[in-house]
Short mmCIF file of C-alpha atoms in Angstrom, two decimals:
data_model
loop_
_atom_site.label_atom_id
_atom_site.label_comp_id
_atom_site.label_asym_id
_atom_site.label_seq_id
_atom_site.Cartn_x
_atom_site.Cartn_y
_atom_site.Cartn_z
CA MET H 217 0.00 0.00 0.00
CA THR H 218 1.18 3.52 -0.83
CA LEU H 219 -0.09 6.67 0.91
CA TYR H 220 0.79 10.20 -0.07
CA GLY H 221 -0.39 13.77 0.25
CA GLN H 222 0.27 17.13 -1.34
CA VAL H 223 -0.30 20.77 -0.39
CA ALA H 224 -0.13 23.61 -2.92
CA TYR H 225 -0.63 27.36 -3.13
CA GLN H 226 -2.88 28.47 -6.01
CA SER H 227 -3.58 31.76 -7.75
CA LEU H 228 -6.33 32.40 -10.31
CA ALA H 229 -7.04 35.40 -12.53
CA ILE H 230 -10.38 35.66 -14.36
CA ASN H 231 -11.40 38.27 -16.91
CA VAL H 232 -15.14 38.16 -17.62
CA TYR H 233 -16.50 40.81 -19.98
CA GLY H 234 -13.68 43.18 -19.08
CA VAL H 235 -14.04 42.70 -15.32
CA ASN H 236 -10.98 41.24 -13.61
CA ALA H 237 -11.16 39.03 -10.54
CA ASP H 238 -8.12 37.56 -8.81
CA ALA H 239 -8.13 34.75 -6.26
CA ASN H 240 -5.58 33.10 -4.00
CA GLY H 241 -5.85 29.99 -1.90
CA PHE H 242 -4.62 26.49 -1.26
CA ALA H 243 -5.22 22.95 -2.46
CA LEU H 244 -4.84 19.61 -0.68
CA ALA H 245 -4.63 16.19 -2.31
CA GLY H 246 -4.22 12.65 -0.97
CA GLN H 247 -4.13 9.18 -2.43
CA VAL H 248 -4.11 5.57 -1.29
CA ARG H 249 -2.81 2.90 -3.67
CA TYR H 250 -3.16 -0.82 -3.08
CA PHE H 251 -1.53 -3.55 -5.16
CA THR H 252 -3.47 -6.83 -5.26
CA THR H 253 -0.71 -8.28 -7.46
CA PRO H 254 2.51 -6.67 -8.74
CA ASN H 255 0.64 -5.73 -11.94
CA PHE H 256 -2.80 -4.72 -10.64
CA MET H 257 -3.31 -1.47 -8.73
CA LEU H 258 -6.40 0.07 -7.13
CA ALA H 259 -6.31 3.71 -6.04
CA LEU H 260 -8.61 6.08 -4.15
CA ARG H 261 -7.92 9.82 -4.11
CA GLY H 262 -9.43 12.96 -2.66
CA GLU H 263 -8.78 16.66 -3.20
CA TYR H 264 -9.90 19.93 -1.60
CA SER H 265 -9.49 23.51 -2.84
CA ASP H 266 -10.25 26.89 -1.26
CA LEU H 267 -9.98 30.17 -3.22
CA SER H 268 -10.68 33.69 -1.88
CA PHE H 269 -11.32 36.42 -4.45
CA ASP H 270 -9.94 39.98 -4.19
CA GLY H 271 -10.84 43.30 -5.81
CA VAL H 272 -14.18 43.44 -7.63
CA ALA H 273 -15.15 39.99 -6.38
CA ALA H 274 -14.02 40.51 -2.77
CA GLY H 275 -16.09 38.56 -0.29
CA MET H 276 -16.64 35.70 -2.72
CA ASP H 277 -14.99 32.35 -2.14
CA HIS H 278 -14.87 29.20 -4.23
CA ILE H 279 -14.59 25.91 -2.34
CA ALA H 280 -14.39 22.58 -4.16
CA TRP H 281 -13.71 18.93 -3.42
CA SER H 282 -13.22 15.84 -5.53
CA LEU H 283 -13.27 12.08 -4.95
CA GLY H 284 -12.02 9.54 -7.45
CA GLY H 285 -10.88 6.00 -7.99
CA LYS H 286 -8.65 4.20 -10.45
CA ALA H 287 -7.82 0.63 -11.46
CA GLU H 288 -4.76 -0.19 -13.57
CA TYR H 289 -3.57 -3.51 -14.96
CA ARG H 290 -0.25 -4.17 -16.71
CA PHE H 291 0.00 -7.11 -19.04
CA ALA H 292 2.73 -9.61 -18.09
CA ALA H 293 5.98 -9.27 -20.07
CA SER H 294 4.61 -6.14 -21.75
CA LEU H 295 5.25 -2.40 -21.58
CA ILE H 296 1.49 -1.72 -21.91
CA SER H 297 -0.95 -1.17 -19.05
CA VAL H 298 -4.65 -0.28 -19.25
CA PHE H 299 -6.62 1.79 -16.76
CA ALA H 300 -10.09 3.04 -15.90
CA GLU H 301 -10.76 5.94 -13.58
CA ALA H 302 -13.77 7.89 -12.37
CA ASP H 303 -14.00 11.26 -10.60
CA TYR H 304 -16.75 13.29 -8.98
CA ARG H 305 -16.12 16.99 -8.30
CA ARG H 306 -18.33 19.55 -6.59
CA GLY H 307 -17.61 23.24 -6.22
CA ALA H 308 -19.49 26.19 -4.79
CA PHE H 309 -19.21 29.96 -4.95
CA LYS H 310 -20.00 31.43 -1.54
CA VAL H 311 -21.33 34.98 -1.88
CA ALA H 312 -22.79 36.39 1.35
CA ALA H 313 -25.60 33.96 2.30
CA ASP H 314 -26.02 32.51 -1.20
CA SER H 315 -24.26 29.60 -2.84
CA LEU H 316 -23.93 28.87 -6.54
CA TRP H 317 -22.65 25.35 -7.13
CA GLU H 318 -21.48 23.14 -9.95
CA THR H 319 -20.65 19.44 -10.32
CA ASP H 320 -18.44 17.53 -12.70
CA LYS H 321 -18.44 13.76 -13.30
CA ARG H 322 -15.73 12.10 -15.41
CA PHE H 323 -14.95 8.59 -16.50
CA MET H 324 -11.82 7.79 -18.48
CA ILE H 325 -10.28 4.65 -19.91
CA GLY H 326 -6.87 4.49 -21.52
CA ALA H 327 -3.53 2.80 -21.97
CA LYS H 328 -0.04 3.67 -20.75
CA TRP H 329 3.38 2.86 -22.09
CA ASN H 330 5.60 1.89 -19.11
CA LEU H 331 9.36 2.39 -19.37
CA GLY H 332 12.07 1.45 -16.89
CA SER H 333 10.14 -0.99 -14.69
CA GLN H 334 8.95 -4.59 -14.92
CA THR H 335 5.72 -4.25 -12.90
CA LEU H 336 3.33 -1.54 -11.71
CA PHE H 337 4.49 -2.17 -8.15
CA GLN H 338 8.12 -1.61 -9.18
CA ARG H 339 7.14 1.58 -11.04
CA ASP H 340 5.40 2.83 -7.90
CA ARG H 341 8.43 2.19 -5.71
CA SER H 342 11.22 3.35 -8.00
CA GLY H 343 9.80 5.72 -10.61
CA ALA H 344 8.01 9.01 -10.80
CA SER H 345 4.67 7.85 -9.39
CA LEU H 346 3.36 11.04 -7.77
CA ASP H 347 0.25 12.21 -9.62
CA PRO H 348 0.03 15.98 -10.14
CA ILE H 349 -2.64 17.93 -8.27
CA ARG H 350 -5.76 18.33 -10.38
CA TRP H 351 -6.81 21.93 -9.93
CA LEU H 352 -10.41 22.25 -8.83
CA TYR H 353 -10.96 25.66 -10.38
CA PRO H 354 -14.55 26.67 -11.00
CA ALA H 355 -16.21 25.02 -13.97
CA VAL H 356 -17.99 28.33 -14.54
CA THR H 357 -16.68 31.83 -14.03
CA PRO H 358 -18.36 34.36 -11.75
#
């Protein structure tokens, strides 16, 4: 099993119809990976984001979270692995007592070309296995 977490500073600039809005905040991400065999991995991840707007949009915040899962299988004696992953994201603009919210659901399947390792487990332990933070910026602009 592999556990990891990330913390990041984020900055966002939006220009909507000539009106500029800037935001600053932070993002958190965590993941748990479990290997049932050296070539089959299951992963569960979660992310949280908090942005506070300045200037014209002062007093408005955007808070979002995401949950997702992934399964990946690497064919024996092959450089190819296949994966399927699903994510659910929800975000909300907090303006005074009101909330405007959005959701995003994604499902992806694909294939990867693995170099430098013999198994997924070996890739996890010796390669670049840290997934980048997926920014949870608003799906819509204010």
